Coordinates of C-alpha atoms in Angstrom, one line a residue:
M1 CA 11.5 -50.7 1.1
S2 CA 9.8 -49.9 -2.2
M3 CA 11.6 -47.5 -4.6
K4 CA 8.8 -44.9 -4.1
K5 CA 9.2 -45.0 -0.3
L6 CA 12.8 -44.8 -0.7
S7 CA 12.5 -41.6 -3.0
L8 CA 10.1 -40.1 -0.6
L9 CA 12.8 -40.7 2.2
L10 CA 15.6 -39.1 0.1
V11 CA 13.4 -36.0 -0.7
T12 CA 12.6 -35.6 3.1
L13 CA 16.2 -36.0 4.0
L14 CA 17.3 -33.3 1.3
M15 CA 14.7 -30.9 2.7
T16 CA 15.8 -31.4 6.2
L17 CA 19.5 -30.9 5.2
T18 CA 18.3 -27.8 3.1
A19 CA 16.6 -26.4 6.1
S20 CA 19.6 -27.2 8.3
A21 CA 21.8 -25.4 5.9
Q22 CA 19.6 -22.5 6.2
E23 CA 20.1 -22.3 9.9
E24 CA 23.6 -22.7 9.6
N25 CA 23.9 -19.7 7.3
K26 CA 22.0 -17.2 9.6
E27 CA 23.5 -14.2 11.1
V28 CA 22.6 -13.3 14.7
I29 CA 21.8 -9.7 15.2
N30 CA 21.7 -8.0 18.6
T31 CA 18.5 -5.6 18.5
T32 CA 17.5 -3.1 21.2
S33 CA 15.1 -5.9 22.4
G34 CA 17.3 -8.8 22.2
L35 CA 19.2 -11.3 19.8
V36 CA 17.5 -12.4 16.6
S37 CA 18.4 -15.1 14.1
G38 CA 17.0 -15.5 10.6
I39 CA 17.0 -17.7 7.6
I40 CA 17.9 -17.6 3.9
Q41 CA 15.4 -16.8 1.4
E42 CA 16.5 -17.1 -2.2
G43 CA 19.9 -16.1 -1.2
T44 CA 19.0 -13.3 0.9
L45 CA 19.3 -13.0 4.8
A46 CA 15.6 -12.8 6.1
Y47 CA 14.4 -12.1 9.6
L48 CA 10.6 -12.7 9.9
G49 CA 8.3 -11.6 12.6
I50 CA 10.5 -9.4 14.7
P51 CA 8.3 -7.8 17.4
Y52 CA 8.7 -4.0 17.4
A53 CA 6.1 -2.9 19.9
K54 CA 3.9 -4.0 22.8
V55 CA 0.2 -3.3 22.4
E56 CA -2.8 -2.7 24.7
R57 CA -6.2 -2.3 23.0
F58 CA -6.8 1.3 22.0
M59 CA -3.4 2.5 23.6
P60 CA -0.4 4.0 21.8
P61 CA 2.3 1.3 21.0
Q62 CA 5.0 0.8 23.8
P63 CA 8.6 -0.8 23.4
V64 CA 9.0 -4.4 23.4
K65 CA 10.1 -6.0 26.7
K66 CA 13.6 -7.4 26.1
W67 CA 13.8 -11.2 25.8
K68 CA 16.5 -13.5 26.8
G69 CA 18.5 -15.9 24.5
V70 CA 18.2 -15.8 20.6
R71 CA 14.7 -15.3 19.2
K72 CA 14.3 -17.4 16.1
C73 CA 12.7 -15.1 13.4
D74 CA 12.2 -17.8 10.9
H75 CA 8.5 -17.5 10.0
W76 CA 5.9 -14.7 9.3
G77 CA 4.4 -12.9 12.4
P78 CA 0.7 -12.7 13.0
M79 CA -1.4 -10.3 10.9
T80 CA -3.8 -8.0 12.8
M81 CA -7.3 -9.1 13.5
Q82 CA -9.6 -8.8 10.5
Q83 CA -12.4 -10.5 8.8
Q84 CA -11.3 -13.8 7.3
N85 CA -13.2 -16.7 5.5
R86 CA -11.3 -19.4 7.4
P87 CA -10.2 -20.3 10.9
M88 CA -6.7 -18.8 12.0
T89 CA -4.5 -19.6 14.7
E90 CA -3.2 -16.9 17.2
E91 CA 0.2 -17.2 15.5
Q92 CA -1.5 -16.3 12.2
M93 CA -3.7 -13.4 13.2
S94 CA -3.6 -11.7 16.8
E95 CA -4.2 -8.3 18.4
N96 CA -0.5 -8.6 19.4
C97 CA 0.5 -8.1 15.6
C98 CA 3.1 -5.4 15.7
V99 CA 5.9 -7.4 13.9
L100 CA 8.3 -6.5 11.1
N101 CA 10.5 -8.4 8.5
V102 CA 14.0 -7.5 7.4
W103 CA 15.7 -8.7 4.3
T104 CA 19.4 -7.8 3.7
T105 CA 22.4 -9.1 1.7
D106 CA 25.1 -7.9 3.9
V107 CA 24.9 -6.9 7.6
K108 CA 28.2 -4.9 7.5
A109 CA 27.0 -2.6 4.7
K110 CA 25.3 0.9 4.9
K111 CA 22.5 0.4 2.3
P112 CA 19.3 2.4 1.8
V113 CA 16.3 1.1 3.5
M114 CA 12.8 0.5 1.9
F115 CA 10.2 0.4 4.4
W116 CA 7.0 -1.3 3.0
L117 CA 3.3 -0.6 4.1
H118 CA 1.0 -3.3 2.8
G119 CA -2.3 -2.5 1.0
G120 CA -5.8 -3.5 2.2
G121 CA -7.0 -0.1 3.0
F122 CA -6.9 0.6 6.7
D123 CA -8.9 -2.4 7.3
S124 CA -7.0 -5.6 6.4
G125 CA -3.9 -7.1 4.8
T126 CA -0.6 -8.6 5.8
S127 CA 3.2 -8.0 5.0
E128 CA 3.2 -11.6 3.9
W129 CA 1.7 -10.6 0.6
D130 CA 4.9 -8.9 -0.6
P131 CA 8.2 -10.6 0.4
G132 CA 11.2 -8.4 0.1
M133 CA 14.1 -10.9 -0.5
C134 CA 14.6 -10.3 -4.2
L135 CA 14.2 -6.5 -4.0
A136 CA 16.9 -6.5 -1.3
K137 CA 19.3 -7.8 -3.9
K138 CA 19.1 -4.4 -5.6
D139 CA 21.4 -3.1 -3.0
V140 CA 18.9 -2.0 -0.5
V141 CA 17.5 -3.3 2.7
V142 CA 13.8 -4.0 2.9
V143 CA 11.4 -3.9 5.9
S144 CA 7.8 -4.6 6.0
I145 CA 5.5 -4.3 9.0
N146 CA 2.2 -5.6 10.3
H147 CA 0.3 -3.0 12.5
R148 CA -3.3 -2.5 13.9
L149 CA -6.1 -1.9 11.4
N150 CA -9.7 -1.5 11.3
I151 CA -11.5 -0.8 14.6
L152 CA -8.4 -1.9 16.6
G153 CA -6.3 0.7 14.9
F154 CA -8.6 3.5 14.4
L155 CA -11.6 3.7 17.0
D156 CA -11.6 7.3 18.4
L157 CA -12.7 7.3 22.0
S158 CA -11.1 10.5 22.7
T159 CA -14.3 11.8 24.1
C160 CA -14.1 9.4 26.9
G161 CA -11.2 11.4 28.5
K162 CA -7.4 11.8 28.2
K163 CA -6.8 8.1 28.6
Y164 CA -8.0 7.5 25.1
K165 CA -6.7 10.6 23.5
Y166 CA -4.8 8.9 20.8
S167 CA -7.1 5.8 20.3
G168 CA -8.2 7.0 16.9
N169 CA -4.8 6.9 15.4
V170 CA -3.0 4.0 17.3
G171 CA -2.7 2.1 14.0
M172 CA -0.6 4.7 12.4
L173 CA 1.4 5.3 15.7
D174 CA 2.3 1.7 15.4
A175 CA 4.0 2.5 11.9
V176 CA 5.9 5.4 13.7
Q177 CA 7.0 3.0 16.3
A178 CA 8.3 0.5 13.5
L179 CA 10.2 3.5 12.1
E180 CA 11.7 4.3 15.4
W181 CA 12.8 0.6 15.5
V182 CA 14.3 1.1 12.1
R183 CA 16.3 4.1 13.4
D184 CA 17.7 2.3 16.4
N185 CA 18.4 -1.2 14.9
I186 CA 18.6 -1.2 11.0
A187 CA 22.4 -0.4 11.0
K188 CA 23.0 -3.8 12.5
F189 CA 21.3 -5.4 9.5
G190 CA 23.4 -3.4 6.9
G191 CA 20.9 -0.4 6.5
D192 CA 21.3 3.4 6.8
P193 CA 18.9 4.8 9.2
N194 CA 19.6 8.3 7.7
N195 CA 18.4 7.0 4.2
V196 CA 14.9 5.5 4.7
T197 CA 12.2 5.4 1.8
I198 CA 8.6 4.7 3.0
F199 CA 6.5 3.1 0.1
G200 CA 3.3 1.3 -0.1
E201 CA 0.4 0.5 -2.5
S202 CA -3.4 1.1 -2.3
G203 CA -4.2 1.6 1.3
G204 CA -0.3 1.3 1.9
G205 CA 0.0 4.3 -0.4
G206 CA -2.5 6.0 1.7
K207 CA -0.6 5.3 4.9
V208 CA 2.7 6.7 3.3
G209 CA 0.6 10.0 2.6
T210 CA -0.6 9.9 6.2
L211 CA 2.9 9.6 7.6
M212 CA 3.8 12.6 5.4
C213 CA 1.4 14.5 7.6
M214 CA 2.4 13.1 11.0
L215 CA 4.5 15.2 13.2
K216 CA 6.0 12.1 15.2
A217 CA 7.2 10.7 11.8
K218 CA 9.2 13.6 10.8
G219 CA 12.9 12.9 10.6
L220 CA 12.3 9.0 10.5
F221 CA 12.1 8.9 6.7
H222 CA 13.7 10.7 4.0
K223 CA 11.9 9.7 0.7
A224 CA 8.4 8.4 -0.2
I225 CA 6.6 6.2 -3.0
I226 CA 3.0 6.3 -3.1
M227 CA 1.4 3.6 -5.5
S228 CA -2.3 3.8 -6.3
G229 CA -3.0 5.3 -3.0
T230 CA -4.9 8.6 -3.6
I231 CA -8.5 7.5 -2.6
L232 CA -9.3 10.3 -0.2
N233 CA -9.7 9.8 3.4
V234 CA -12.5 12.2 4.4
N235 CA -12.6 11.5 8.2
T236 CA -13.0 14.8 10.1
K237 CA -12.3 14.8 13.9
A238 CA -16.2 15.3 14.5
M239 CA -16.9 12.3 12.3
T240 CA -14.5 10.0 14.2
E241 CA -15.7 11.1 17.5
E242 CA -19.3 10.6 16.4
L243 CA -18.5 7.1 15.3
G244 CA -16.7 6.3 18.6
E245 CA -19.8 7.3 20.8
A246 CA -22.0 5.3 18.4
V247 CA -19.8 2.1 19.0
L248 CA -20.1 2.5 22.6
K249 CA -24.0 2.8 22.2
E250 CA -24.0 -0.5 20.2
L251 CA -22.0 -2.1 22.9
G252 CA -24.3 -1.0 25.7
L253 CA -21.4 1.0 27.3
T254 CA -21.1 4.6 28.4
K255 CA -18.2 7.0 28.9
K256 CA -18.0 6.0 32.5
T257 CA -17.9 2.3 31.6
V258 CA -15.8 2.6 28.5
D259 CA -12.9 0.5 30.0
K260 CA -15.1 -2.6 29.6
I261 CA -14.7 -2.4 25.8
K262 CA -11.4 -4.0 26.5
N263 CA -13.1 -7.3 27.3
V264 CA -15.3 -7.4 24.3
S265 CA -14.3 -10.1 21.7
Y266 CA -13.0 -9.0 18.4
K267 CA -15.9 -10.3 16.6
D268 CA -18.5 -8.6 18.6
L269 CA -16.3 -5.4 18.5
Y270 CA -16.0 -5.5 14.7
A271 CA -19.7 -6.2 14.3
A272 CA -20.6 -3.4 16.6
G273 CA -18.3 -1.1 14.5
Q274 CA -20.2 -1.9 11.3
R275 CA -23.7 -1.2 12.9
A276 CA -22.4 1.9 14.4
M277 CA -21.3 3.2 11.1
A278 CA -24.7 2.6 9.4
A279 CA -26.3 4.2 12.3
S280 CA -24.1 7.4 12.4
I281 CA -21.7 8.6 9.7
G282 CA -22.8 6.0 7.3
T283 CA -21.2 2.9 5.5
R284 CA -18.8 3.3 2.8
R285 CA -19.6 1.4 -0.6
P286 CA -16.5 -0.4 -2.0
G287 CA -15.3 1.3 -5.1
T288 CA -16.2 4.9 -4.0
P289 CA -13.5 7.5 -4.5
M290 CA -13.3 8.4 -0.8
M291 CA -13.2 6.6 2.6
W292 CA -14.2 7.2 6.0
G293 CA -15.0 5.5 9.3
F294 CA -12.2 3.5 10.9
G295 CA -9.2 5.2 9.4
P296 CA -6.7 8.0 10.5
T297 CA -8.3 10.9 12.4
P298 CA -7.0 14.5 11.7
D299 CA -6.6 15.6 15.3
G300 CA -4.1 18.5 14.6
E301 CA -1.5 16.8 17.0
V302 CA -0.9 13.1 15.7
L303 CA -2.3 13.7 12.2
L304 CA -1.9 17.4 11.3
Q305 CA -4.2 17.0 8.1
Q306 CA -5.5 14.3 5.8
P307 CA -3.1 13.7 2.7
F308 CA -4.2 14.3 -0.8
Q309 CA -6.4 17.3 -0.1
P310 CA -4.8 18.2 -2.3
A311 CA -1.2 18.1 -0.9
F312 CA 0.6 17.1 2.3
A313 CA 1.6 18.8 5.4
S314 CA 4.4 21.2 5.0
I315 CA 6.7 19.0 7.3
S316 CA 7.2 16.9 4.3
D317 CA 8.3 19.5 1.9
D318 CA 11.8 18.2 1.8
I319 CA 10.7 14.5 1.1
P320 CA 11.3 13.5 -2.5
L321 CA 8.3 11.7 -3.8
M322 CA 7.4 9.3 -6.6
I323 CA 3.7 8.8 -7.2
G324 CA 1.5 6.8 -9.7
T325 CA -1.0 4.5 -10.7
T326 CA -2.0 1.5 -13.1
F327 CA -3.9 1.9 -16.2
N328 CA -6.9 -0.1 -15.1
E329 CA -6.7 0.0 -11.3
L330 CA -10.0 -1.3 -9.8
Q331 CA -12.3 -1.0 -12.9
R332 CA -13.9 -4.4 -13.9
A333 CA -12.1 -6.1 -16.7
R334 CA -14.1 -6.2 -19.9
Y335 CA -11.5 -7.1 -22.4
N336 CA -12.8 -10.7 -23.0
Q337 CA -16.2 -9.7 -23.8
P338 CA -17.5 -8.7 -27.2
I339 CA -18.3 -5.1 -26.8
T340 CA -19.1 -2.7 -29.7
M341 CA -18.4 1.1 -29.7
E342 CA -22.3 1.7 -29.5
Q343 CA -22.6 -0.7 -26.6
A344 CA -19.7 1.1 -24.8
R345 CA -21.2 4.5 -25.5
T346 CA -24.5 3.5 -24.0
E347 CA -22.8 2.5 -20.9
L348 CA -20.6 5.5 -20.6
Q349 CA -23.6 7.8 -20.8
K350 CA -24.8 6.4 -17.4
T351 CA -21.6 8.0 -15.9
F352 CA -20.7 10.9 -18.4
G353 CA -24.1 11.9 -19.8
D354 CA -23.8 14.7 -22.3
E355 CA -20.1 14.5 -22.0
T356 CA -19.9 11.0 -23.3
D357 CA -18.7 11.9 -26.8
A358 CA -16.2 14.3 -25.2
Y359 CA -14.9 11.5 -23.0
I360 CA -14.4 9.2 -25.9
S361 CA -12.6 11.9 -28.0
A362 CA -10.3 12.8 -25.0
F363 CA -9.4 9.2 -24.6
C364 CA -8.5 8.6 -28.1
E365 CA -6.3 11.8 -28.0
S366 CA -4.7 10.5 -24.7
Y367 CA -4.1 6.9 -26.0
P368 CA -4.0 6.8 -29.8
D369 CA -2.2 3.6 -29.7
K370 CA -5.1 1.8 -28.0
Q371 CA -7.6 2.3 -30.6
L372 CA -6.3 -0.4 -32.8
R373 CA -6.0 -2.9 -30.0
T374 CA -8.2 -2.8 -27.0
L375 CA -10.7 -0.1 -27.8
P376 CA -13.8 0.0 -27.0
A377 CA -13.2 -2.1 -23.9
D378 CA -10.5 0.4 -22.6
L379 CA -13.1 3.0 -22.5
L380 CA -15.1 1.2 -19.8
C381 CA -11.7 -0.3 -18.1
I382 CA -9.6 2.7 -17.6
D383 CA -9.1 3.8 -14.1
W384 CA -11.6 6.4 -12.9
L385 CA -10.5 6.6 -9.2
F386 CA -6.7 7.2 -8.6
R387 CA -5.3 8.9 -11.6
P388 CA -7.5 12.2 -11.5
K389 CA -6.5 12.8 -7.9
T390 CA -2.9 11.9 -8.5
I391 CA -2.9 14.8 -11.1
I392 CA -4.5 17.2 -8.7
T393 CA -2.1 16.3 -5.9
S394 CA 0.9 16.4 -8.2
D395 CA 0.0 19.6 -9.7
A396 CA -0.3 21.0 -6.1
I397 CA 3.2 19.9 -5.0
G398 CA 5.2 19.6 -8.3
G399 CA 7.7 22.4 -8.3
Q400 CA 6.1 23.9 -5.2
R401 CA 8.3 22.0 -2.6
K402 CA 11.9 22.0 -1.8
A403 CA 12.0 18.3 -2.9
D404 CA 11.1 16.7 -6.3
T405 CA 8.0 14.8 -7.4
Y406 CA 8.2 12.1 -10.0
V407 CA 5.0 10.7 -11.6
Y408 CA 4.5 7.4 -13.3
M409 CA 2.0 5.3 -15.0
Y410 CA 2.1 1.5 -15.2
T411 CA 0.3 0.0 -18.3
V412 CA 2.1 -3.4 -18.6
G413 CA -0.7 -6.0 -19.7
E414 CA -1.1 -9.3 -18.2
S415 CA -2.8 -12.5 -19.1
D416 CA -3.5 -16.0 -17.7
N417 CA -4.0 -19.0 -19.9
R418 CA -7.5 -18.1 -20.6
S419 CA -7.9 -14.2 -20.8
Y420 CA -6.3 -10.8 -20.9
K421 CA -6.4 -9.0 -17.5
G422 CA -4.8 -5.6 -18.5
S423 CA -2.9 -3.7 -15.7
A424 CA -5.1 -4.1 -12.6
H425 CA -4.7 -2.6 -9.3
G426 CA -1.5 -4.1 -7.5
S427 CA -0.5 -5.9 -10.6
E428 CA 2.8 -4.0 -10.6
L429 CA 3.9 -5.3 -7.2
K430 CA 5.4 -8.5 -8.5
Y431 CA 7.6 -6.4 -10.7
C432 CA 8.7 -3.9 -8.1
F433 CA 9.6 -6.7 -5.7
D434 CA 11.0 -8.6 -8.5
V435 CA 9.0 -11.8 -7.9
L436 CA 7.5 -12.5 -11.2
H437 CA 8.8 -15.9 -11.0
H438 CA 6.4 -16.7 -8.2
Y439 CA 3.3 -16.1 -10.3
S440 CA 3.6 -19.2 -12.7
N441 CA 0.2 -20.5 -11.3
Q442 CA -1.5 -17.1 -11.9
L443 CA -0.1 -15.9 -15.3
S444 CA 0.6 -17.7 -18.6
Q445 CA 4.2 -18.7 -19.3
Q446 CA 4.1 -16.4 -22.3
C447 CA 3.0 -13.4 -20.2
I448 CA 5.8 -14.2 -17.7
N449 CA 8.5 -14.5 -20.4
D450 CA 7.3 -11.3 -22.2
N451 CA 7.3 -9.2 -19.1
K452 CA 10.5 -10.4 -17.4
Q453 CA 12.1 -7.2 -18.5
W454 CA 9.6 -5.2 -16.4
S455 CA 10.8 -6.9 -13.1
E456 CA 14.3 -5.8 -13.8
T457 CA 13.1 -2.4 -14.8
L458 CA 10.7 -1.6 -11.9
S459 CA 12.8 -2.9 -9.1
S460 CA 15.7 -1.0 -10.5
V461 CA 13.9 2.2 -10.6
W462 CA 12.2 1.8 -7.3
A463 CA 15.7 1.0 -5.7
K464 CA 17.4 3.7 -7.5
F465 CA 14.9 6.3 -6.0
A466 CA 15.6 4.7 -2.6
H467 CA 19.3 5.5 -3.0
D468 CA 19.1 9.1 -4.0
G469 CA 15.7 10.3 -4.5
N470 CA 16.1 10.2 -8.2
P471 CA 14.5 7.3 -10.3
N472 CA 16.8 7.7 -13.3
C473 CA 18.7 4.8 -14.1
N474 CA 20.1 2.6 -17.0
G475 CA 17.3 2.0 -19.7
L476 CA 15.1 5.0 -19.0
P477 CA 14.8 8.2 -21.1
A478 CA 15.8 11.1 -19.1
W479 CA 13.0 11.6 -16.3
Q480 CA 12.4 15.1 -15.0
P481 CA 10.6 16.2 -12.1
Y482 CA 6.9 16.9 -12.4
T483 CA 5.3 20.4 -12.7
K484 CA 1.7 21.3 -13.7
E485 CA 3.1 23.1 -16.9
N486 CA 5.3 19.9 -18.1
G487 CA 2.9 17.2 -16.9
E488 CA 5.9 14.8 -17.1
L489 CA 5.0 11.2 -16.7
M490 CA 7.1 8.0 -17.2
E491 CA 4.8 5.3 -18.6
F492 CA 6.0 1.7 -18.0
G493 CA 4.5 -0.3 -20.5
G494 CA 4.5 -1.4 -24.2
T495 CA 8.0 -2.5 -25.2
K496 CA 9.9 0.0 -23.3
P497 CA 9.6 3.0 -20.7
T498 CA 8.2 6.1 -22.4
L499 CA 7.9 9.7 -21.4
R500 CA 4.5 11.6 -21.7
H501 CA 3.6 15.2 -21.1
N502 CA 0.0 16.2 -20.0
H503 CA -1.2 13.4 -22.3
D504 CA -4.4 12.8 -20.5
R505 CA -5.2 16.0 -18.6
K506 CA -8.5 16.6 -20.6
L507 CA -9.5 13.1 -20.2
E508 CA -8.9 13.1 -16.4
E509 CA -10.7 16.5 -15.9
I510 CA -13.8 15.0 -17.6
I511 CA -13.4 11.9 -15.4
N512 CA -13.0 14.1 -12.2
R513 CA -16.1 16.1 -12.9
H514 CA -18.4 13.0 -13.2
C515 CA -16.9 10.2 -11.0
F516 CA -16.3 12.4 -7.8
K517 CA -19.8 14.0 -7.4
Q518 CA -20.0 12.0 -3.9
L519 CA -16.9 14.0 -2.8
D520 CA -18.2 17.2 -4.1
E521 CA -21.5 16.7 -2.2
F522 CA -19.5 15.7 1.0
N523 CA -17.3 19.1 0.7
K524 CA -20.4 21.1 0.3
K525 CA -21.9 19.8 3.7
K526 CA -18.6 20.7 5.4
Q527 CA -18.9 24.4 4.3

């Protein structure tokens, strides 16, 4: 046998022994649905792909049927059906997608629970994007879920009769079912069911806000973190009903033959949904400040109101909230292009018209430290979608509820080996989950070395908030709850966390006037 083959054999044997050692280190947990075993991920007990609900198309979730024996929860469960550019097996993507993951370091403990809702709008995504094994080392238990999305989660067929009464919200009812699973089972994993923080980014932040307006979710969570989630869902019941009837028309079905929709392939169903939107309520353009279509329906029963308009349902007045954005969010990066101030001004005039100079002046007042570094590119790259509405929502709730509100902004800059990327939408997740070391193929080594401190800082702040609803921890200046008057914001960026007070209010008022005209037009039509 050659040395090369021998080395390969030894590596294979070592991997096999390591896998066996992981199996030997598992803990078997007795859940309400049966026994589960997990694996070790980076020193943390992980239980992946635990079923939490049984689903039937367009029906509310039901409890899982009990299984016999020990279920091996050693790999990711399927994501919900969604548009993909590569073939996927049923194990990877399925309508039977209601699975969750748990990470814990001590099944005998009683730790705060952090319940993660992934991004992707209400259309796509998977919990696999954000593993929780490192965050769990911050003295918390982490749970993440997959649930129904897009047309499977939010097709409102309620005009077809009582049977389909809740079809427009089953995707969020899945999340409630997962929270009920946490209530009934998490103590066996070392978590405290009476101390649950829901948190999510982008569409996941929108889901957090939605849960804060759902009566069925009341009492199942106790704190909330909304990260870059304030794009507004403008669905009304009339809009979702119109869309539901348009889908039936596209499929050649009627209210009397609606049950046949369960036999339509997902591919054909999704395509019909896109045609129906175009033919009825209209198709949303990516990057617009509001969403509609296949998303939660405000029916006054399951969903009392849409979040962020400007606040949440009063049932969540006692929920401490941390809410924030990144500096660049979804704006196209322009940092690696030569741009003069005059070129920037010409581009800005297309959006801000005769307030262009006022916008530039307000930006320079808000961020004086940027002028010597990344101006004028920053003028074109700063977030125009999330921060304005985050201020409006924070103004509406800060100091007005029983619970406190804390506001932050993430401005940590990142770069790969070729270019500067800024602080884009979702770029803070690797720090909050403390998995920066997983990104050596996406970021320069210098960037990773420079930003290691932010993994420790952000994961500690997020975990501290989960403990007691107060994010203050070692290394932070004293962070006070937000009010409209103090405008207090913690900036995570530069060399250390820094407090700011109403630093960008004038700037964001200008952005709000010019970048949300579509929303203003929509609201006028409703009146």
